[in-house]
Amino acid sequence: MSEKLHISGAEALIRCLLAEGVDLIYGYPGGAIMPVYDELYKFQDQLHHVLTRHEQGATHAAQGYARTSGKVGVAIATSGPGATNLITGIADAQMDSTPLVCITGQVASHLLGSDAFQETDIIGISTPVTKWNYQITRAEEVPEIMAKAFYIARSGRPGPVLIDITKDAQFATFDYSYKKCTGVRSYKPVPTLDHDQVKAAADAINAAKKPLIVWGQGVILGQAEAAFKAFVEKTQIPAAWTILGLSALETAHPLNKGMLGMHGNYAPNLLTQECDVLIAIGMRFDDRVTGRLDAYARQAKVVHLEIDPAEIHKNVHADYPVLADCKASLEALTPLVQPKKLDEWMARFDELYKQEYEVVIEKDLRPQKEGLSMGEVIVAINKASKSDAVIVSDVGQHQMVACRYAEFVRSKSNITSGGLGTMGFALPAAIGAKMGAPDRHVVAVIGDGGYQMTIQELGTIFQTKVGVKIVVLNNDFLGMVRQWQQLFFEKRYASTEMTNPDFVAIAKGYYIPAKKVTAREELEPAVAEMFATDGPYFLEVVVEKEDNVFPMIPTGASLTEIRLS
Amino acid sequence: MSQEPIQYTISIYSENNVGLLNRISAIFLKRHINIESLTTSLSEIPDVFRFVIVVEVTEPQAQKLVQQIEKQVDVIKAFYHTDEETIFLETALYKVKTSFLFEERQIQNFIKESHANIVTVSPEFFVIEKTGFRHETDALREALTPFGLLQFVRSGRISVSKAPMGISQILNSFKENLT
């Protein structure tokens, strides 16, 4: 774009968004961002603005949008409380490497530091939870800074960027021209692949007798699903996922051995402690995955394919680091590795799966109790959606159950708050997820606790008519905390029991078709009705009050101490 | 790698942007690590700034700090060094009543023995400057304290590494990649 226009900073900001291919943003207006909203009004045929009911909802919606579309999510808010309300979503995006550009209005530059109305130091507040942030005080800065913001948010390991713009910079006019950012001299987003590292990793993998692949979201963010599958299939090495890596390889794949970590599957957790070579791909060894770090995979040589140099040796020492975008490293690695015969090793996975099935899975999916289990709800969703829905989960027991039992046939289908563990994430994230993948079924699976943290976004769903299916698994408890209280605090249920409102009436208040299920025979028909209904739908499923999620690795325990009951 | 906390000098080459100091200090804050001293200045390269930060940490901690610092978009490169790997100094200023300079002969001896300089002398006070290691500036402070130090201040450490830092090469390779 080389047009020369004499326009305001606010209009320039909108034109920058358009130049970056943005057609959808989430936000909430207010005093210090009004000039930008005035321009949004003029550009509404090109740039659609979704009014959320709280700024936190705008960031989570932008996250959901980014995660299903692969594009940068954009959220916009005013100064002061508008800006601080974005912080939870920004922190979530930082932990889960989600590309966001957040724009906040700011008081006029001559008022900075005067404790003006709705002034807050959002640059200072957001610094620890952004990949980059910047305060624009002159209209002339808008094009260059916006170009840089998008470049930084989406390149390398993605993350959130916050741009604060003073009100006078929104009003001031200047000669606008836009140039896309192609590089920042102090920033190297993708390390250059070192073929010696690839060779060393390949040698270690080829020498392995009991290898295990553990993969994370890097496979999805790097658009490396095909390269990853080719690597897995060539080597025939069993592979297990972190919850952010889930859906990068289809659930039914014979080499997909399930979920890692605290509530993950028995086999991949225990066999992490037996493997001789651990091949970590695009994952960061979160403590929920590793358990007690000094007892984690001590016997194994670790190969670590990673884009972010700061992750190498951060939690787990990498014997064979391969620094690069994991698509590039996998494509270089696959030709160098030999297919393996791992019959005995694979049999170990099957054997442990059988144990887990007998003690945990069968009970979860086909309970003998009268009360419904969370697991059977997920199975009903799998069935009705032919395992091809986007599942957006919140945080807690239902999240672990959803991740454990949801089935996927394509990537970018599991959207959840992993690193930050943000209750209230799912409802607004599902709005964005559906808008990012309008042709897909998007099901938000939420607990009764998290649902009420952002329940006001029903208003956004009503207003936009976005076809989000909401499934609330209601046990009248903050279930995960209650489970811990039961197991580790002698059943002292401090403030975890919830007296809940009539959720169906609330949904109906927003004119969203709604149903409540309390008995097993009602479940499948209700889920079928939900998928058959055009537009949004709310389904409350009353589940067993005091079910626990197993397996479980207690905090601070090693993976070897995983419990089945 | 040594698990004993020792003194490390962290050197950072960066852009000179508002807020970067906050971003860097937040990395220490998040890990509950106290900064012993911090100095910022121009570097040998135009438009490139330099931070010199002294911390007492283990080597794995120093390594991770540097990784996190280097990860910041506005940081070009960061290093950590032991004292043996750097040439380093601090500067201290001592403000003393002028009358002592003439009444207490020892003061003149202290100044001479410690290779300190008198920066300014006025009818009321004089100011001594001493550049050197921490123990040297400390020794002079202790020597002068009995005479009523009116003010004492010491700069953060400044340091250069014995090994080359190679910042120009990094910046040149960036330029080559752009074209």
XYZ file of C-alpha atoms in Angstrom:
744
model
C 0.000 0.000 0.000
C 1.614 3.233 -1.037
C -1.336 5.636 -0.896
C -0.692 9.010 0.713
C -3.526 10.098 2.923
C -3.778 12.914 5.398
C -5.776 11.272 8.164
C -6.111 11.025 11.921
C -4.214 8.572 14.103
C -7.506 6.840 14.820
C -8.294 6.321 11.136
C -4.713 5.246 10.543
C -5.125 2.609 13.219
C -8.172 1.171 11.447
C -6.405 1.259 8.097
C -3.455 -0.577 9.635
C -5.780 -3.319 10.868
C -7.256 -3.630 7.378
C -3.784 -3.700 5.844
C -2.925 -6.611 8.158
C -5.945 -8.521 6.886
C -8.031 -8.049 10.013
C -11.783 -8.142 9.410
C -13.017 -8.931 12.906
C -12.148 -7.420 16.276
C -13.522 -7.747 19.785
C -13.853 -4.888 22.180
C -15.653 -2.479 24.413
C -15.755 1.302 23.898
C -15.027 4.035 26.410
C -13.819 7.617 26.692
C -10.185 7.337 25.760
C -10.741 5.122 22.717
C -13.754 6.957 21.280
C -11.966 8.468 18.260
C -11.067 4.923 17.156
C -14.652 3.751 17.663
C -15.828 6.704 15.601
C -13.633 5.442 12.757
C -14.900 1.895 13.319
C -18.363 3.250 12.638
C -17.187 4.610 9.299
C -15.389 1.386 8.372
C -18.031 -1.029 9.667
C -18.574 -2.581 6.252
C -14.920 -3.664 6.164
C -14.122 -4.261 9.804
C -16.630 -6.014 12.003
C -16.529 -5.156 15.692
C -18.001 -7.579 18.215
C -19.136 -5.892 21.390
C -18.405 -8.243 24.271
C -19.978 -7.695 27.659
C -16.678 -7.310 29.482
C -13.167 -6.555 28.232
C -11.907 -9.901 29.557
C -14.391 -11.509 27.190
C -12.873 -9.531 24.311
C -9.397 -10.966 24.920
C -10.644 -14.533 25.358
C -12.799 -14.220 22.235
C -9.764 -12.915 20.342
C -7.806 -15.909 21.686
C -10.457 -18.372 20.560
C -10.514 -16.713 17.161
C -6.726 -16.880 16.865
C -6.613 -20.527 17.925
C -9.116 -21.843 15.372
C -8.255 -19.478 12.501
C -4.477 -19.370 12.916
C -4.676 -15.586 12.507
C -3.863 -12.785 14.944
C -6.745 -12.009 17.307
C -7.474 -8.350 18.004
C -9.050 -6.896 21.137
C -9.668 -3.239 21.859
C -10.605 -1.379 25.027
C -10.522 1.994 26.633
C -8.025 3.249 29.213
C -8.039 2.532 32.943
C -10.452 -0.259 33.882
C -11.016 -1.158 30.244
C -7.314 -1.793 29.892
C -6.848 -3.608 33.203
C -9.780 -5.894 32.383
C -7.799 -7.160 29.392
C -4.970 -8.390 31.562
C -6.249 -11.897 32.368
C -6.725 -12.672 28.696
C -3.336 -11.213 27.828
C -1.630 -13.252 30.548
C -3.435 -16.337 29.261
C -2.283 -15.628 25.712
C 1.288 -15.118 26.918
C 1.320 -18.490 28.693
C -0.305 -20.297 25.769
C 1.599 -18.485 22.981
C -1.516 -17.065 21.333
C -0.982 -14.222 18.839
C -2.984 -11.192 19.939
C -2.808 -7.490 19.284
C -4.567 -5.596 22.063
C -5.235 -1.909 21.626
C -5.998 0.345 24.560
C -6.934 3.989 24.612
C -4.979 6.232 26.944
C -5.512 9.697 28.366
C -4.071 12.571 26.314
C -0.278 12.701 26.447
C -0.192 16.008 28.342
C -2.164 14.303 31.131
C 0.118 11.258 31.443
C 1.249 10.881 35.023
C -1.335 13.315 36.384
C -3.701 10.602 37.696
C -6.251 11.759 35.158
C -9.695 10.164 34.965
C -9.361 6.534 33.846
C -5.584 6.814 33.598
C -3.632 3.697 34.389
C -0.092 2.667 33.596
C -1.132 -0.159 31.317
C 2.335 -0.386 29.802
C 3.780 -1.028 33.251
C 0.973 -3.400 34.182
C 1.101 -5.414 30.974
C 4.883 -5.617 30.621
C 5.382 -8.971 32.373
C 2.547 -10.611 30.419
C 3.166 -9.317 26.902
C 5.627 -10.356 24.260
C 5.976 -6.680 23.461
C 4.147 -3.473 24.262
C 4.354 0.160 23.242
C 2.694 3.467 23.995
C 1.916 5.630 20.976
C 1.878 9.338 21.814
C 2.121 10.749 18.273
C -0.130 9.905 15.314
C 2.937 9.590 13.063
C 3.998 6.480 14.988
C 0.808 4.555 14.259
C 1.702 2.774 10.979
C 5.165 1.640 11.973
C 4.131 0.513 15.448
C 1.030 -1.322 14.266
C 3.043 -3.104 11.569
C 5.594 -4.077 14.197
C 2.866 -5.210 16.596
C 1.404 -7.679 14.101
C 4.811 -8.880 13.019
C 5.881 -9.566 16.604
C 2.571 -11.128 17.654
C 2.534 -13.691 14.863
C 6.212 -14.433 14.219
C 8.406 -16.968 15.965
C 6.785 -18.155 19.148
C 3.573 -16.133 18.965
C 2.289 -14.039 21.818
C 0.259 -11.028 22.872
C 1.285 -7.466 22.042
C -0.337 -4.440 23.648
C -0.441 -1.042 21.960
C -1.550 1.863 24.116
C -2.512 5.005 22.200
C -3.094 8.378 23.769
C -6.265 10.223 22.875
C -4.412 13.151 21.317
C -2.514 10.753 19.045
C -5.884 9.382 17.897
C -7.117 12.874 17.006
C -3.948 14.295 15.428
C -3.633 14.099 11.641
C -0.600 13.198 9.551
C 0.417 11.833 6.162
C -0.322 8.155 6.335
C 1.365 5.374 4.440
C 1.674 1.738 5.436
C 4.576 -0.622 5.081
C 4.441 -4.151 6.448
C 7.115 -5.010 8.978
C 9.564 -7.646 7.774
C 12.059 -7.584 10.590
C 13.177 -6.017 13.856
C 16.926 -5.857 14.297
C 16.971 -6.866 17.955
C 14.570 -9.768 17.421
C 15.254 -13.108 15.786
C 11.912 -14.909 15.744
C 13.079 -18.232 14.322
C 16.506 -19.687 15.035
C 18.428 -20.915 12.003
C 18.290 -24.692 11.832
C 21.639 -26.220 12.730
C 22.113 -29.446 10.792
C 24.640 -30.754 13.295
C 21.908 -30.570 15.940
C 19.530 -32.414 13.643
C 22.151 -35.092 12.958
C 22.880 -35.562 16.669
C 19.166 -35.831 17.447
C 18.656 -38.332 14.624
C 21.539 -40.484 15.902
C 20.048 -40.495 19.402
C 16.621 -41.427 18.044
C 18.060 -44.159 15.843
C 19.896 -45.671 18.795
C 16.772 -45.675 20.986
C 15.186 -48.940 22.074
C 12.293 -47.441 24.040
C 11.631 -43.994 22.579
C 8.684 -41.785 23.433
C 7.491 -38.655 21.643
C 5.873 -35.937 23.731
C 4.399 -33.122 21.700
C 2.828 -29.769 22.400
C 1.201 -26.813 20.739
C 4.368 -26.010 18.772
C 3.223 -28.604 16.244
C -0.010 -26.653 15.711
C 1.486 -23.162 15.888
C 4.224 -24.184 13.447
C 1.639 -25.697 11.077
C 3.714 -28.831 11.339
C 0.916 -31.398 11.660
C 1.755 -33.148 8.395
C 5.502 -33.099 9.072
C 4.836 -34.399 12.569
C 2.626 -37.223 11.353
C 5.208 -38.182 8.747
C 7.873 -38.348 11.466
C 5.692 -40.402 13.800
C 4.626 -42.802 11.079
C 8.097 -43.288 9.681
C 9.685 -43.978 13.045
C 6.665 -45.825 14.488
C 7.433 -44.238 17.861
C 4.516 -43.896 20.303
C 3.498 -40.292 20.921
C 1.665 -38.490 23.720
C 0.410 -34.934 23.989
C 0.130 -31.959 26.285
C -3.389 -30.550 26.380
C -2.365 -27.696 24.081
C -0.926 -30.160 21.578
C -4.154 -32.154 21.537
C -5.783 -32.578 18.096
C -2.532 -32.118 16.146
C -2.657 -35.876 15.496
C -6.049 -37.565 15.229
C -7.219 -39.342 18.374
C -7.733 -42.656 16.615
C -4.168 -42.826 15.266
C -2.587 -46.065 16.518
C 0.556 -44.225 17.641
C -1.403 -41.604 19.582
C -0.941 -42.819 23.130
C -2.869 -40.113 24.908
C -2.465 -37.352 27.390
C 0.511 -36.405 29.535
C 0.538 -34.927 32.976
C -1.403 -34.621 36.178
C -4.657 -36.152 34.895
C -3.219 -37.689 31.761
C -3.142 -41.297 30.723
C -1.449 -43.973 32.770
C 0.780 -45.398 30.039
C 2.494 -42.264 28.690
C 3.063 -40.923 32.196
C 4.557 -44.111 33.583
C 6.517 -44.864 30.445
C 8.033 -41.379 30.456
C 9.866 -42.833 33.438
C 11.025 -45.860 31.436
C 11.796 -44.535 27.987
C 15.434 -44.301 26.920
C 14.992 -41.358 24.551
C 12.343 -38.726 25.148
C 11.617 -36.700 22.021
C 9.936 -33.432 23.025
C 8.440 -31.498 20.125
C 7.105 -27.967 20.553
C 6.396 -28.351 24.247
C 7.846 -26.649 27.300
C 7.820 -29.166 30.166
C 5.170 -27.424 32.241
C 5.076 -28.679 35.839
C 1.601 -30.097 35.229
C 3.267 -32.334 32.637
C 6.481 -33.221 34.440
C 5.382 -33.676 38.035
C 8.369 -33.520 40.353
C 11.096 -32.238 38.097
C 14.106 -33.884 39.742
C 12.427 -37.263 39.289
C 11.284 -36.640 35.708
C 12.593 -38.995 33.017
C 15.991 -39.214 34.735
C 16.870 -42.329 32.757
C 16.162 -40.757 29.369
C 18.247 -38.799 26.925
C 16.160 -35.799 25.954
C 15.779 -34.543 22.390
C 14.062 -31.136 22.397
C 12.717 -29.585 19.186
C 11.895 -26.002 20.136
C 11.563 -22.574 18.548
C 12.216 -20.548 21.712
C 15.839 -20.679 22.917
C 14.700 -19.654 26.416
C 12.889 -22.992 26.752
C 16.033 -25.051 26.223
C 17.210 -26.362 29.631
C 14.629 -24.167 31.381
C 12.935 -27.031 33.189
C 14.458 -30.161 31.716
C 18.014 -30.461 30.469
C 18.062 -31.151 26.740
C 20.820 -33.553 25.704
C 20.005 -32.942 22.049
C 18.376 -29.556 21.499
C 17.215 -28.703 17.986
C 16.428 -25.024 17.764
C 14.079 -24.119 14.949
C 10.505 -23.930 13.863
C 9.407 -27.528 14.427
C 8.141 -27.909 10.876
C 11.646 -27.188 9.621
C 13.305 -29.396 12.211
C 10.897 -32.297 11.637
C 11.297 -32.074 7.875
C 15.065 -32.193 8.328
C 14.910 -34.956 10.911
C 12.515 -37.410 9.236
C 14.825 -38.374 6.334
C 17.585 -39.193 8.851
C 15.617 -41.527 11.118
C 15.035 -45.251 10.628
C 11.751 -47.067 11.121
C 11.654 -48.998 14.365
C 10.253 -52.326 15.484
C 9.018 -51.656 18.969
C 6.639 -54.531 19.617
C 7.589 -55.125 23.239
C 7.620 -51.419 24.040
C 4.255 -50.903 22.372
C 2.856 -53.822 24.318
C 3.727 -51.962 27.528
C 1.446 -49.108 26.428
C -1.367 -51.513 25.668
C -0.973 -53.309 28.962
C -1.050 -50.070 30.978
C -3.946 -48.745 28.941
C -5.849 -51.906 29.840
C -5.223 -51.280 33.530
C -6.383 -47.685 33.226
C -9.407 -48.762 31.232
C -10.492 -51.240 33.862
C -10.030 -48.969 36.845
C -10.866 -45.548 35.408
C -12.051 -45.266 31.842
C -14.852 -47.804 31.871
C -16.318 -46.189 34.980
C -16.004 -42.719 33.447
C -17.634 -43.602 30.160
C -20.142 -46.256 31.180
C -20.911 -45.504 34.814
C -23.008 -47.883 36.846
C -24.139 -45.063 39.146
C -27.437 -43.298 38.665
C -25.853 -39.874 38.327
C -24.368 -38.880 34.990
C -20.593 -38.734 34.614
C -18.787 -35.944 32.799
C -17.141 -38.551 30.597
C -20.364 -39.844 29.127
C -21.353 -36.314 28.149
C -18.131 -35.982 26.178
C -18.795 -39.341 24.538
C -22.259 -38.127 23.517
C -20.674 -35.016 21.971
C -18.133 -37.196 20.111
C -20.927 -39.306 18.776
C -23.216 -36.495 17.679
C -20.394 -34.480 16.101
C -18.682 -37.501 14.510
C -15.621 -36.495 16.548
C -15.260 -33.366 14.466
C -16.336 -30.550 16.757
C -14.113 -27.808 18.114
C -14.183 -28.366 21.852
C -13.573 -25.269 23.937
C -13.110 -26.163 27.564
C -12.854 -24.039 30.666
C -10.715 -24.977 33.667
C -11.252 -27.720 36.186
C -12.502 -31.290 36.276
C -14.621 -30.975 33.164
C -11.562 -29.664 31.288
C -9.506 -32.694 32.184
C -12.386 -35.004 31.280
C -12.955 -33.167 27.991
C -9.276 -33.396 27.075
C -9.104 -37.058 28.064
C -12.182 -38.234 26.195
C -12.923 -35.799 23.373
C -12.060 -37.275 20.003
C -10.615 -35.287 17.144
C -10.014 -35.867 13.479
C -8.372 -32.537 12.680
C -6.035 -29.993 14.155
C -6.904 -26.711 15.912
C -9.906 -28.409 17.468
C -9.106 -28.344 21.175
C -9.202 -24.851 22.613
C -8.484 -24.556 26.313
C -6.652 -22.395 28.809
C -3.570 -24.468 29.566
C -0.753 -22.503 31.138
C -2.696 -19.885 33.038
C -5.698 -22.079 33.851
C -8.207 -19.259 33.510
C -11.691 -20.078 34.758
C -14.178 -18.144 32.662
C -12.132 -18.675 29.505
C -14.428 -21.012 27.619
C -17.612 -19.057 26.977
C -15.981 -16.001 25.384
C -13.255 -18.126 23.744
C -15.958 -20.244 22.114
C -17.472 -17.098 20.576
C -14.139 -16.313 18.939
C -13.494 -19.953 18.069
C -16.783 -20.164 16.179
C -16.098 -16.906 14.334
C -12.641 -18.214 13.439
C -14.082 -21.485 12.147
C -17.658 -20.623 11.139
C -18.211 -23.869 9.251
C -17.420 -26.063 12.221
C -19.409 -27.098 15.260
C -18.027 -25.322 18.297
C -18.950 -26.726 21.681
C -18.032 -24.922 24.876
C -17.752 -27.425 27.715
C -17.826 -25.537 30.994
C -18.240 -26.209 34.690
C -20.870 -24.430 36.733
C -18.151 -22.370 38.451
C -16.248 -21.093 35.420
C -19.477 -20.490 33.528
C -20.524 -17.887 36.065
C -17.238 -16.038 35.784
C -18.025 -14.805 32.269
C -21.712 -15.665 31.975
C -22.481 -12.154 30.772
C -21.066 -13.117 27.370
C -24.421 -14.782 26.724
C -25.332 -11.222 25.784
C -22.665 -11.245 23.075
C -23.942 -14.588 21.812
C -27.480 -13.279 21.732
C -26.539 -10.087 19.947
C -24.267 -11.705 17.349
C -26.337 -14.907 17.008
C -23.055 -16.784 16.890
C -23.816 -20.502 16.807
C -21.962 -21.594 19.903
C -23.164 -24.748 21.653
C -22.798 -24.378 25.397
C -22.666 -27.441 27.599
C -22.495 -26.761 31.315
C -21.552 -29.771 33.412
C -23.174 -28.894 36.668
C -22.151 -30.635 39.888
C -22.953 -27.669 42.137
C -19.326 -27.651 43.162
C -16.017 -26.137 42.203
C -15.213 -29.723 41.409
C -11.465 -29.748 41.033
C -10.861 -27.808 44.211
C -13.387 -30.038 45.973
C -11.505 -33.098 44.726
C -8.280 -31.744 46.232
C -10.090 -30.936 49.460
C -11.336 -34.504 49.553
C -7.965 -36.054 48.826
C -5.576 -33.691 50.591
C -7.600 -31.606 53.071
C -9.700 -34.306 54.750
C -12.905 -33.325 53.013
C -12.998 -29.832 54.438
C -15.050 -28.360 51.604
C -14.181 -24.738 52.196
C -16.193 -22.532 49.861
C -16.460 -25.015 47.022
C -20.147 -25.821 47.174
C -22.247 -23.619 44.945
C -25.879 -22.712 45.152
C -26.602 -22.225 41.505
C -29.289 -20.269 39.718
C -31.684 -21.615 37.099
C -29.219 -21.719 34.212
C -31.900 -22.580 31.685
C -33.939 -19.525 32.704
C -30.842 -17.351 32.328
C -30.158 -18.690 28.830
C -33.789 -18.184 27.925
C -33.534 -14.628 29.192
C -31.046 -14.149 26.362
C -33.438 -15.970 23.980
C -31.006 -18.852 23.614
C -32.738 -22.236 23.220
C -31.985 -24.162 26.380
C -32.493 -27.537 27.981
C -31.557 -29.234 31.237
C -30.700 -32.920 31.398
C -30.769 -34.848 34.641
C -31.194 -38.460 33.493
C -29.066 -40.708 31.310
C -31.751 -41.467 28.739
C -32.234 -37.738 28.080
C -28.580 -37.106 27.288
C -28.135 -38.356 23.733
C -31.390 -36.892 22.411
C -30.559 -33.539 23.996
C -27.067 -33.475 22.490
C -28.528 -34.439 19.119
C -31.063 -31.638 19.418
C -28.294 -29.218 20.326
C -26.353 -30.036 17.150
C -29.505 -30.008 15.041
C -30.471 -26.534 16.261
C -29.286 -23.643 14.126
C -27.482 -20.956 16.061
C -26.620 -21.000 19.734
C -27.876 -23.597 22.173
C -27.520 -24.063 25.900
C -27.461 -27.481 27.519
C -27.123 -27.980 31.239
C -26.190 -31.494 32.290
C -26.528 -32.275 35.957
C -23.670 -34.624 36.772
C -22.632 -36.647 39.791
C -21.739 -34.196 42.578
C -18.613 -35.797 43.967
C -16.925 -37.624 41.102
C -13.160 -37.385 40.939
C -10.831 -37.169 37.974
C -8.315 -39.976 37.772
C -5.568 -40.851 37.094
C -3.923 -38.222 39.216
C -0.369 -37.246 39.958
C -0.486 -35.256 43.197
C 1.353 -31.923 43.146
C 5.016 -32.389 43.894
C 4.885 -36.133 43.226
C 6.822 -37.829 40.461
C 5.084 -39.369 37.465
C 5.808 -42.793 38.926
C 3.431 -41.975 41.787
C 0.447 -41.644 39.448
C -2.744 -42.924 41.104
C -5.596 -44.691 39.391
C -7.928 -44.176 42.329
C 27.233 -26.231 36.651
C 27.836 -24.729 40.073
C 24.798 -24.631 42.359
C 26.525 -22.123 44.672
C 25.298 -18.541 44.319
C 28.132 -16.272 43.241
C 28.351 -12.821 41.771
C 27.596 -12.645 38.063
C 27.691 -9.635 35.799
C 24.898 -9.655 33.256
C 25.577 -7.499 30.210
C 22.760 -6.594 27.870
C 22.872 -4.885 24.496
C 19.528 -3.417 23.570
C 17.474 -0.808 21.814
C 16.935 2.358 23.825
C 13.160 2.176 24.270
C 10.956 3.565 26.993
C 9.886 0.739 29.268
C 12.705 -1.684 28.509
C 14.256 -1.186 31.938
C 10.899 -2.149 33.448
C 10.682 -5.211 31.213
C 14.151 -6.352 32.200
C 13.745 -5.711 35.913
C 10.434 -7.634 35.782
C 12.385 -10.746 34.804
C 14.331 -10.521 38.076
C 11.225 -9.633 40.081
C 9.280 -12.626 38.754
C 12.052 -14.926 40.033
C 12.473 -13.116 43.356
C 16.055 -12.186 42.558
C 17.502 -8.985 43.981
C 19.517 -6.736 41.685
C 22.778 -5.742 43.427
C 23.576 -2.979 40.996
C 22.411 -1.720 37.643
C 23.974 0.693 35.187
C 22.787 1.758 31.778
C 24.766 3.643 29.194
C 25.572 3.997 25.540
C 27.621 1.207 24.056
C 30.372 1.146 21.445
C 27.680 0.968 18.738
C 25.591 4.036 17.878
C 21.937 3.697 18.983
C 22.668 0.552 20.967
C 22.362 0.705 24.724
C 24.020 -1.366 27.319
C 22.894 -2.574 30.721
C 25.310 -3.917 33.288
C 23.530 -5.748 36.079
C 25.149 -7.477 39.037
C 23.323 -10.327 40.752
C 24.227 -13.068 43.161
C 22.778 -16.291 41.761
C 23.720 -19.830 40.782
C 25.017 -20.453 37.303
C 21.820 -22.197 36.099
C 19.874 -19.174 37.359
C 22.232 -16.798 35.558
C 21.860 -18.818 32.384
C 18.053 -18.787 32.569
C 17.973 -15.074 33.365
C 20.050 -14.371 30.289
C 17.817 -16.595 28.160
C 14.718 -14.762 29.346
C 16.342 -11.348 28.856
C 17.505 -12.231 25.378
C 13.982 -13.375 24.534
C 12.723 -9.797 24.885
C 12.051 -8.256 21.508
C 14.109 -5.115 22.177
C 17.160 -6.979 23.457
C 19.886 -7.686 20.928
C 22.085 -9.945 23.044
C 22.737 -10.740 26.688
C 25.660 -12.391 28.468
C 26.616 -13.478 31.947
C 30.151 -13.419 33.253
C 32.024 -14.202 36.428
C 34.262 -11.518 37.930
C 37.306 -13.312 36.466
C 35.890 -12.970 32.976
C 35.461 -9.207 33.136
C 37.278 -5.986 33.889
C 35.046 -4.064 36.227
C 34.995 -0.939 38.357
C 32.764 1.208 40.482
C 33.047 4.895 41.263
C 32.312 6.432 44.656
C 31.960 10.051 45.737
C 32.620 11.249 49.296
C 31.589 14.675 50.545
C 33.514 15.880 53.607
C 33.660 19.177 55.540
C 36.489 21.293 54.155
C 37.835 22.139 57.596
C 38.843 18.486 58.092
C 41.040 18.563 55.042
C 43.313 21.016 56.804
C 42.772 20.004 60.454
C 43.029 16.232 60.045
C 46.242 15.416 58.248
C 45.240 11.696 57.968
C 42.593 12.597 55.433
C 45.193 13.767 52.973
C 47.078 10.529 53.581
C 43.960 8.422 52.971
C 43.401 10.216 49.691
C 46.966 9.705 48.608
C 47.164 6.063 49.717
C 43.925 5.065 48.088
C 44.694 6.820 44.809
C 41.546 8.899 45.158
C 41.100 12.302 43.590
C 39.769 15.526 44.968
C 37.083 16.628 42.532
C 36.166 19.946 44.049
C 36.963 22.061 47.078
C 34.680 24.825 48.333
C 34.882 26.800 51.598
C 32.299 24.430 53.164
C 33.016 21.000 51.721
C 35.228 19.058 49.418
C 34.414 16.017 47.266
C 36.655 13.007 46.816
C 36.256 10.574 43.948
C 37.531 7.038 44.093
C 37.263 4.514 41.277
C 38.106 0.878 41.861
C 36.881 -2.342 43.349
C 34.136 -2.501 45.936
C 36.527 -3.278 48.795
C 38.640 -0.244 47.901
C 35.784 2.218 47.856
C 34.504 0.592 51.057
C 37.888 0.966 52.738
C 37.993 4.673 52.001
C 34.447 5.091 53.261
C 35.360 3.405 56.509
C 38.445 5.575 56.831
C 36.469 8.764 56.316
C 33.434 7.881 58.420
C 34.968 8.994 61.754
C 35.317 12.485 60.281
C 31.615 12.778 59.532
C 30.944 11.943 55.920
C 28.377 14.502 54.753
C 27.384 12.335 51.803
C 28.476 9.086 50.228
C 27.322 7.575 46.953
C 28.578 4.743 44.815
C 27.771 3.968 41.199
C 26.709 0.606 39.903
C 29.350 -1.624 38.432
C 30.592 -0.898 34.950
C 32.311 -3.730 33.236
C 33.738 -4.900 29.948
C 34.245 -8.540 29.131
C 37.619 -10.033 28.307
C 36.062 -12.072 25.476
C 34.584 -10.255 22.458
C 30.802 -9.702 22.468
C 30.272 -9.692 18.688
C 27.307 -7.333 18.634
C 28.241 -5.682 15.330
C 28.198 -9.088 13.606
C 24.677 -9.745 14.926
C 23.482 -6.385 13.646
C 25.234 -6.859 10.301
C 23.710 -10.289 9.792
C 20.304 -8.756 10.460
C 20.943 -6.183 7.741
C 22.045 -8.910 5.303
C 18.898 -10.921 6.001
C 16.720 -7.911 5.262
C 18.241 -7.297 1.840
